[in-house]
Amino acid sequence: MSYPDFIFFMLSEEDKSSEGALKYWFNCCDLDGDQVLNPEEMKHFYRHQIHRVTSLGQESINFQDVLCQMVDMISPKDANSINLADMLKPEKRLISGVLFDILFNLHKFMRFETRDPFQEKIRREDSFQSDWDRYAHIEYNRLAQEEEDGCVYTESTMDVVETMQTQQQQQQQLKDAEIQYQQTLNGFEQLSNWTLSDDDDEDHHHRNNNTNTTNTSKNNKHSNKA
């Protein structure tokens, strides 16, 4: 692959909403060159995705379910064949690229399956005019962070860093909960000690009263005998 080919591939991979990218991936999938994508052609590429998913120990999704999902998204005139015109319709162009993520990019496919609707809404309403602009902004910030920290952050290492940060937050929350629990126990013990101390004082006072009463009674008896 030459450098210009690599640039065109990157543009097509990171921004599948553009007309050039959709044409690029459509031609990759159109194995027989009849200008339509049929279920057999899509299944040919999806088999590789199933192999990647099972290799990672994840549960695979049946191709018929995936095909039904793709047909529902793009709404082609013929459910058994998707042509480029179907994907380039203005109301479908922004989501048509998901079909090629499902067939080629496992990471983006899994991210699509576990997407957060609220985050998707924020992404659609941000200031970037295209997915490529968003990708370039993220990569620029990543490279700047690498230069500042002196280490290389790949997509996988970023996931590891996020996981470690989440674990640290969970451990800190657990420590805070343990401290709060211990403080609560200490409060109960202190309250119990106060209660016992009050009971002991009351009991001691009661015994003193009984002793005084007994002594008074004895003195009265001695006085009567005298």
PDB file of C-alpha atoms in Angstrom:
ATOM      1  CA  MET A   1       0.000   0.000   0.000  1.00  0.00           C
ATOM      2  CA  SER A   2       1.431   3.351  -1.009  1.00  0.00           C
ATOM      3  CA  TYR A   3       1.310   6.404   1.228  1.00  0.00           C
ATOM      4  CA  PRO A   4      -1.550   8.065  -0.752  1.00  0.00           C
ATOM      5  CA  ASP A   5      -3.479   4.762  -0.561  1.00  0.00           C
ATOM      6  CA  PHE A   6      -2.900   4.648   3.196  1.00  0.00           C
ATOM      7  CA  ILE A   7      -4.176   8.229   3.589  1.00  0.00           C
ATOM      8  CA  PHE A   8      -7.293   7.411   1.572  1.00  0.00           C
ATOM      9  CA  PHE A   9      -7.815   4.275   3.663  1.00  0.00           C
ATOM     10  CA  MET A  10      -7.517   6.248   6.932  1.00  0.00           C
ATOM     11  CA  LEU A  11      -9.967   8.878   5.716  1.00  0.00           C
ATOM     12  CA  SER A  12     -12.406   6.138   4.715  1.00  0.00           C
ATOM     13  CA  GLU A  13     -11.949   4.226   7.972  1.00  0.00           C
ATOM     14  CA  GLU A  14     -12.360   7.104  10.398  1.00  0.00           C
ATOM     15  CA  ASP A  15     -15.180   8.918   8.600  1.00  0.00           C
ATOM     16  CA  LYS A  16     -17.584   6.443   7.028  1.00  0.00           C
ATOM     17  CA  SER A  17     -20.263   9.103   6.637  1.00  0.00           C
ATOM     18  CA  SER A  18     -18.586  10.713   3.625  1.00  0.00           C
ATOM     19  CA  GLU A  19     -19.549   9.769   0.081  1.00  0.00           C
ATOM     20  CA  GLY A  20     -15.976   8.772  -0.809  1.00  0.00           C
ATOM     21  CA  ALA A  21     -15.717   6.464   2.218  1.00  0.00           C
ATOM     22  CA  LEU A  22     -19.042   4.769   1.476  1.00  0.00           C
ATOM     23  CA  LYS A  23     -17.963   4.152  -2.115  1.00  0.00           C
ATOM     24  CA  TYR A  24     -14.614   2.790  -0.913  1.00  0.00           C
ATOM     25  CA  TRP A  25     -16.124   0.234   1.472  1.00  0.00           C
ATOM     26  CA  PHE A  26     -18.997  -0.605  -0.851  1.00  0.00           C
ATOM     27  CA  ASN A  27     -16.501  -1.613  -3.576  1.00  0.00           C
ATOM     28  CA  CYS A  28     -14.592  -3.693  -1.014  1.00  0.00           C
ATOM     29  CA  CYS A  29     -17.738  -5.660  -0.181  1.00  0.00           C
ATOM     30  CA  ASP A  30     -19.062  -5.972  -3.729  1.00  0.00           C
ATOM     31  CA  LEU A  31     -17.168  -9.181  -4.524  1.00  0.00           C
ATOM     32  CA  ASP A  32     -18.921  -9.948  -7.822  1.00  0.00           C
ATOM     33  CA  GLY A  33     -18.960  -6.323  -9.029  1.00  0.00           C
ATOM     34  CA  ASP A  34     -22.708  -6.217  -9.704  1.00  0.00           C
ATOM     35  CA  GLN A  35     -23.097  -2.894  -7.829  1.00  0.00           C
ATOM     36  CA  VAL A  36     -25.254  -4.405  -5.074  1.00  0.00           C
ATOM     37  CA  LEU A  37     -24.470  -6.036  -1.755  1.00  0.00           C
ATOM     38  CA  ASN A  38     -26.280  -9.311  -1.186  1.00  0.00           C
ATOM     39  CA  PRO A  39     -26.504 -11.315   2.071  1.00  0.00           C
ATOM     40  CA  GLU A  40     -23.896 -13.846   0.925  1.00  0.00           C
ATOM     41  CA  GLU A  41     -21.298 -11.154   0.326  1.00  0.00           C
ATOM     42  CA  MET A  42     -21.929  -9.594   3.714  1.00  0.00           C
ATOM     43  CA  LYS A  43     -21.890 -12.989   5.414  1.00  0.00           C
ATOM     44  CA  HIS A  44     -18.478 -13.682   3.854  1.00  0.00           C
ATOM     45  CA  PHE A  45     -16.959 -10.776   5.784  1.00  0.00           C
ATOM     46  CA  TYR A  46     -19.044 -11.248   8.926  1.00  0.00           C
ATOM     47  CA  ARG A  47     -17.611 -14.759   9.389  1.00  0.00           C
ATOM     48  CA  HIS A  48     -14.251 -13.155  10.151  1.00  0.00           C
ATOM     49  CA  GLN A  49     -15.891 -10.942  12.764  1.00  0.00           C
ATOM     50  CA  ILE A  50     -17.454 -13.991  14.442  1.00  0.00           C
ATOM     51  CA  HIS A  51     -14.010 -15.595  14.614  1.00  0.00           C
ATOM     52  CA  ARG A  52     -12.549 -12.465  16.252  1.00  0.00           C
ATOM     53  CA  VAL A  53     -15.416 -12.225  18.742  1.00  0.00           C
ATOM     54  CA  THR A  54     -15.201 -15.870  19.821  1.00  0.00           C
ATOM     55  CA  SER A  55     -11.405 -15.604  20.087  1.00  0.00           C
ATOM     56  CA  LEU A  56     -11.934 -12.882  22.696  1.00  0.00           C
ATOM     57  CA  GLY A  57     -14.356 -15.075  24.622  1.00  0.00           C
ATOM     58  CA  GLN A  58     -17.367 -12.931  23.725  1.00  0.00           C
ATOM     59  CA  GLU A  59     -20.774 -14.173  22.670  1.00  0.00           C
ATOM     60  CA  SER A  60     -21.287 -13.851  18.911  1.00  0.00           C
ATOM     61  CA  ILE A  61     -24.428 -12.474  17.278  1.00  0.00           C
ATOM     62  CA  ASN A  62     -26.240 -14.530  14.674  1.00  0.00           C
ATOM     63  CA  PHE A  63     -25.760 -13.169  11.147  1.00  0.00           C
ATOM     64  CA  GLN A  64     -29.501 -13.157  10.411  1.00  0.00           C
ATOM     65  CA  ASP A  65     -30.056 -10.859  13.395  1.00  0.00           C
ATOM     66  CA  VAL A  66     -27.245  -8.584  12.210  1.00  0.00           C
ATOM     67  CA  LEU A  67     -28.594  -8.585   8.659  1.00  0.00           C
ATOM     68  CA  CYS A  68     -32.073  -7.668   9.899  1.00  0.00           C
ATOM     69  CA  GLN A  69     -30.560  -4.812  11.902  1.00  0.00           C
ATOM     70  CA  MET A  70     -28.619  -3.504   8.893  1.00  0.00           C
ATOM     71  CA  VAL A  71     -31.661  -3.681   6.614  1.00  0.00           C
ATOM     72  CA  ASP A  72     -33.737  -1.800   9.204  1.00  0.00           C
ATOM     73  CA  MET A  73     -31.073   0.925   9.431  1.00  0.00           C
ATOM     74  CA  ILE A  74     -30.624   1.481   5.704  1.00  0.00           C
ATOM     75  CA  SER A  75     -34.153   0.621   4.493  1.00  0.00           C
ATOM     76  CA  PRO A  76     -33.178  -0.483   0.948  1.00  0.00           C
ATOM     77  CA  LYS A  77     -35.803  -0.924  -1.758  1.00  0.00           C
ATOM     78  CA  ASP A  78     -34.925  -4.622  -1.902  1.00  0.00           C
ATOM     79  CA  ALA A  79     -34.182  -6.309   1.420  1.00  0.00           C
ATOM     80  CA  ASN A  80     -31.994  -8.898  -0.355  1.00  0.00           C
ATOM     81  CA  SER A  81     -29.741  -6.340  -2.021  1.00  0.00           C
ATOM     82  CA  ILE A  82     -28.324  -3.021  -0.871  1.00  0.00           C
ATOM     83  CA  ASN A  83     -27.029  -0.606  -3.471  1.00  0.00           C
ATOM     84  CA  LEU A  84     -24.922   2.510  -3.085  1.00  0.00           C
ATOM     85  CA  ALA A  85     -27.870   4.824  -3.748  1.00  0.00           C
ATOM     86  CA  ASP A  86     -29.644   3.379  -0.707  1.00  0.00           C
ATOM     87  CA  MET A  87     -26.667   4.257   1.478  1.00  0.00           C
ATOM     88  CA  LEU A  88     -26.146   7.740   0.053  1.00  0.00           C
ATOM     89  CA  LYS A  89     -29.659   8.955   0.805  1.00  0.00           C
ATOM     90  CA  PRO A  90     -29.333  12.135   2.951  1.00  0.00           C
ATOM     91  CA  GLU A  91     -31.307  10.683   5.849  1.00  0.00           C
ATOM     92  CA  LYS A  92     -29.268   7.435   5.817  1.00  0.00           C
ATOM     93  CA  ARG A  93     -25.740   8.561   5.011  1.00  0.00           C
ATOM     94  CA  LEU A  94     -24.720   9.263   8.608  1.00  0.00           C
ATOM     95  CA  ILE A  95     -25.636   5.760   9.779  1.00  0.00           C
ATOM     96  CA  SER A  96     -24.856   3.710   6.664  1.00  0.00           C
ATOM     97  CA  GLY A  97     -21.210   3.454   7.676  1.00  0.00           C
ATOM     98  CA  VAL A  98     -22.218   1.333  10.664  1.00  0.00           C
ATOM     99  CA  LEU A  99     -22.779  -1.529   8.214  1.00  0.00           C
ATOM    100  CA  PHE A 100     -19.078  -1.518   7.315  1.00  0.00           C
ATOM    101  CA  ASP A 101     -18.075  -1.221  10.975  1.00  0.00           C
ATOM    102  CA  ILE A 102     -20.076  -4.383  11.620  1.00  0.00           C
ATOM    103  CA  LEU A 103     -18.338  -6.198   8.770  1.00  0.00           C
ATOM    104  CA  PHE A 104     -14.759  -4.925   9.199  1.00  0.00           C
ATOM    105  CA  ASN A 105     -14.008  -3.160  12.494  1.00  0.00           C
ATOM    106  CA  LEU A 106     -14.635  -5.274  15.594  1.00  0.00           C
ATOM    107  CA  HIS A 107     -13.812  -2.496  18.065  1.00  0.00           C
ATOM    108  CA  LYS A 108     -16.279  -0.060  16.488  1.00  0.00           C
ATOM    109  CA  PHE A 109     -18.847  -2.823  16.102  1.00  0.00           C
ATOM    110  CA  MET A 110     -18.697  -3.653  19.836  1.00  0.00           C
ATOM    111  CA  ARG A 111     -18.775   0.048  20.688  1.00  0.00           C
ATOM    112  CA  PHE A 112     -21.894   0.427  18.543  1.00  0.00           C
ATOM    113  CA  GLU A 113     -23.572  -2.527  20.282  1.00  0.00           C
ATOM    114  CA  THR A 114     -22.879  -1.060  23.745  1.00  0.00           C
ATOM    115  CA  ARG A 115     -23.406   2.608  22.847  1.00  0.00           C
ATOM    116  CA  ASP A 116     -24.905   5.043  25.311  1.00  0.00           C
ATOM    117  CA  PRO A 117     -27.808   6.994  23.710  1.00  0.00           C
ATOM    118  CA  PHE A 118     -27.005  10.054  25.840  1.00  0.00           C
ATOM    119  CA  GLN A 119     -23.356  10.052  24.716  1.00  0.00           C
ATOM    120  CA  GLU A 120     -24.455   9.563  21.110  1.00  0.00           C
ATOM    121  CA  LYS A 121     -26.704  12.622  21.406  1.00  0.00           C
ATOM    122  CA  ILE A 122     -23.781  14.682  22.763  1.00  0.00           C
ATOM    123  CA  ARG A 123     -21.533  13.456  19.957  1.00  0.00           C
ATOM    124  CA  ARG A 124     -24.065  14.449  17.289  1.00  0.00           C
ATOM    125  CA  GLU A 125     -24.447  17.911  18.785  1.00  0.00           C
ATOM    126  CA  ASP A 126     -20.745  18.731  19.264  1.00  0.00           C
ATOM    127  CA  SER A 127     -18.866  21.354  17.238  1.00  0.00           C
ATOM    128  CA  PHE A 128     -17.155  18.927  14.813  1.00  0.00           C
ATOM    129  CA  GLN A 129     -18.438  18.926  11.263  1.00  0.00           C
ATOM    130  CA  SER A 130     -17.413  15.313  10.520  1.00  0.00           C
ATOM    131  CA  ASP A 131     -16.104  12.142  12.146  1.00  0.00           C
ATOM    132  CA  TRP A 132     -12.700  12.878  10.620  1.00  0.00           C
ATOM    133  CA  ASP A 133     -12.510  16.267  12.367  1.00  0.00           C
ATOM    134  CA  ARG A 134     -13.418  14.562  15.646  1.00  0.00           C
ATOM    135  CA  TYR A 135     -10.811  11.825  15.093  1.00  0.00           C
ATOM    136  CA  ALA A 136      -8.088  14.364  14.207  1.00  0.00           C
ATOM    137  CA  HIS A 137      -8.861  16.379  17.363  1.00  0.00           C
ATOM    138  CA  ILE A 138      -8.663  13.285  19.588  1.00  0.00           C
ATOM    139  CA  GLU A 139      -5.423  12.080  17.979  1.00  0.00           C
ATOM    140  CA  TYR A 140      -3.813  15.510  18.288  1.00  0.00           C
ATOM    141  CA  ASN A 141      -4.609  15.595  21.999  1.00  0.00           C
ATOM    142  CA  ARG A 142      -3.301  12.035  22.405  1.00  0.00           C
ATOM    143  CA  LEU A 143      -0.004  12.865  20.708  1.00  0.00           C
ATOM    144  CA  ALA A 144       0.348  16.023  22.785  1.00  0.00           C
ATOM    145  CA  GLN A 145      -0.230  13.957  25.940  1.00  0.00           C
ATOM    146  CA  GLU A 146       2.385  11.423  24.825  1.00  0.00           C
ATOM    147  CA  GLU A 147       4.929  14.169  24.287  1.00  0.00           C
ATOM    148  CA  GLU A 148       4.179  15.634  27.706  1.00  0.00           C
ATOM    149  CA  ASP A 149       4.249  12.295  29.574  1.00  0.00           C
ATOM    150  CA  GLY A 150       7.000  10.676  27.533  1.00  0.00           C
ATOM    151  CA  CYS A 151       4.989   7.514  26.859  1.00  0.00           C
ATOM    152  CA  VAL A 152       2.918   6.124  23.998  1.00  0.00           C
ATOM    153  CA  TYR A 153      -0.833   5.793  24.357  1.00  0.00           C
ATOM    154  CA  THR A 154      -2.471   3.362  21.949  1.00  0.00           C
ATOM    155  CA  GLU A 155      -6.177   2.649  21.860  1.00  0.00           C
ATOM    156  CA  SER A 156      -5.635  -0.503  23.941  1.00  0.00           C
ATOM    157  CA  THR A 157      -3.415   1.226  26.500  1.00  0.00           C
ATOM    158  CA  MET A 158      -5.964   4.006  26.861  1.00  0.00           C
ATOM    159  CA  ASP A 159      -8.565   1.330  27.700  1.00  0.00           C
ATOM    160  CA  VAL A 160      -6.167  -0.130  30.289  1.00  0.00           C
ATOM    161  CA  VAL A 161      -5.570   3.308  31.819  1.00  0.00           C
ATOM    162  CA  GLU A 162      -9.306   3.964  32.043  1.00  0.00           C
ATOM    163  CA  THR A 163      -9.836   0.531  33.639  1.00  0.00           C
ATOM    164  CA  MET A 164      -7.095   1.189  36.203  1.00  0.00           C
ATOM    165  CA  GLN A 165      -8.572   4.589  37.027  1.00  0.00           C
ATOM    166  CA  THR A 166     -11.999   3.003  37.511  1.00  0.00           C
ATOM    167  CA  GLN A 167     -10.527   0.338  39.791  1.00  0.00           C
ATOM    168  CA  GLN A 168      -8.712   2.982  41.835  1.00  0.00           C
ATOM    169  CA  GLN A 169     -11.945   4.949  42.207  1.00  0.00           C
ATOM    170  CA  GLN A 170     -13.771   1.806  43.321  1.00  0.00           C
ATOM    171  CA  GLN A 171     -11.031   0.971  45.842  1.00  0.00           C
ATOM    172  CA  GLN A 172     -11.168   4.516  47.228  1.00  0.00           C
ATOM    173  CA  GLN A 173     -14.958   4.294  47.519  1.00  0.00           C
ATOM    174  CA  LEU A 174     -14.570   0.980  49.365  1.00  0.00           C
ATOM    175  CA  LYS A 175     -12.030   2.512  51.761  1.00  0.00           C
ATOM    176  CA  ASP A 176     -14.333   5.483  52.401  1.00  0.00           C
ATOM    177  CA  ALA A 177     -17.214   3.098  53.102  1.00  0.00           C
ATOM    178  CA  GLU A 178     -15.060   1.095  55.537  1.00  0.00           C
ATOM    179  CA  ILE A 179     -14.005   4.276  57.358  1.00  0.00           C
ATOM    180  CA  GLN A 180     -17.617   5.437  57.592  1.00  0.00           C
ATOM    181  CA  TYR A 181     -18.679   1.999  58.859  1.00  0.00           C
ATOM    182  CA  GLN A 182     -15.924   2.017  61.510  1.00  0.00           C
ATOM    183  CA  GLN A 183     -16.904   5.511  62.600  1.00  0.00           C
ATOM    184  CA  THR A 184     -20.500   4.349  62.954  1.00  0.00           C
ATOM    185  CA  LEU A 185     -19.402   1.367  65.062  1.00  0.00           C
ATOM    186  CA  ASN A 186     -17.287   3.640  67.264  1.00  0.00           C
ATOM    187  CA  GLY A 187     -20.272   5.917  67.736  1.00  0.00           C
ATOM    188  CA  PHE A 188     -22.457   2.973  68.796  1.00  0.00           C
ATOM    189  CA  GLU A 189     -19.764   1.724  71.207  1.00  0.00           C
ATOM    190  CA  GLN A 190     -19.381   5.173  72.758  1.00  0.00           C
ATOM    191  CA  LEU A 191     -23.152   5.508  73.126  1.00  0.00           C
ATOM    192  CA  SER A 192     -23.297   2.041  74.691  1.00  0.00           C
ATOM    193  CA  ASN A 193     -20.547   2.939  77.158  1.00  0.00           C
ATOM    194  CA  TRP A 194     -22.393   6.082  78.145  1.00  0.00           C
ATOM    195  CA  THR A 195     -25.582   4.073  78.705  1.00  0.00           C
ATOM    196  CA  LEU A 196     -23.786   1.446  80.790  1.00  0.00           C
ATOM    197  CA  SER A 197     -22.074   4.163  82.832  1.00  0.00           C
ATOM    198  CA  ASP A 198     -25.414   5.828  83.543  1.00  0.00           C
ATOM    199  CA  ASP A 199     -26.918   2.445  84.512  1.00  0.00           C
ATOM    200  CA  ASP A 200     -23.996   1.733  86.851  1.00  0.00           C
ATOM    201  CA  ASP A 201     -24.353   5.126  88.524  1.00  0.00           C
ATOM    202  CA  GLU A 202     -28.069   4.609  88.957  1.00  0.00           C
ATOM    203  CA  ASP A 203     -27.543   1.109  90.338  1.00  0.00           C
ATOM    204  CA  HIS A 204     -24.868   2.351  92.747  1.00  0.00           C
ATOM    205  CA  HIS A 205     -27.150   5.136  93.907  1.00  0.00           C
ATOM    206  CA  HIS A 206     -29.970   2.627  94.404  1.00  0.00           C
ATOM    207  CA  ARG A 207     -27.716   0.335  96.469  1.00  0.00           C
ATOM    208  CA  ASN A 208     -26.610   3.269  98.634  1.00  0.00           C
ATOM    209  CA  ASN A 209     -30.237   4.174  99.254  1.00  0.00           C
ATOM    210  CA  ASN A 210     -31.025   0.590 100.234  1.00  0.00           C
ATOM    211  CA  THR A 211     -28.022   0.527 102.601  1.00  0.00           C
ATOM    212  CA  ASN A 212     -29.043   3.783 104.213  1.00  0.00           C
ATOM    213  CA  THR A 213     -32.610   2.528 104.629  1.00  0.00           C
ATOM    214  CA  THR A 214     -31.371  -0.696 106.230  1.00  0.00           C
ATOM    215  CA  ASN A 215     -29.063   1.179 108.623  1.00  0.00           C
ATOM    216  CA  THR A 216     -31.852   3.536 109.613  1.00  0.00           C
ATOM    217  CA  SER A 217     -34.162   0.616 110.306  1.00  0.00           C
ATOM    218  CA  LYS A 218     -31.571  -1.067 112.514  1.00  0.00           C
ATOM    219  CA  ASN A 219     -30.961   2.118 114.481  1.00  0.00           C
ATOM    220  CA  ASN A 220     -34.683   2.496 115.082  1.00  0.00           C
ATOM    221  CA  LYS A 221     -34.907  -1.072 116.412  1.00  0.00           C
ATOM    222  CA  HIS A 222     -31.996  -0.482 118.842  1.00  0.00           C
ATOM    223  CA  SER A 223     -33.653   2.710 120.071  1.00  0.00           C
ATOM    224  CA  ASN A 224     -36.948   0.896 120.723  1.00  0.00           C
ATOM    225  CA  LYS A 225     -35.203  -1.827 122.736  1.00  0.00           C
ATOM    226  CA  ALA A 226     -33.419   0.702 124.828  1.00  0.00           C
TER     227      ALA A 226
END
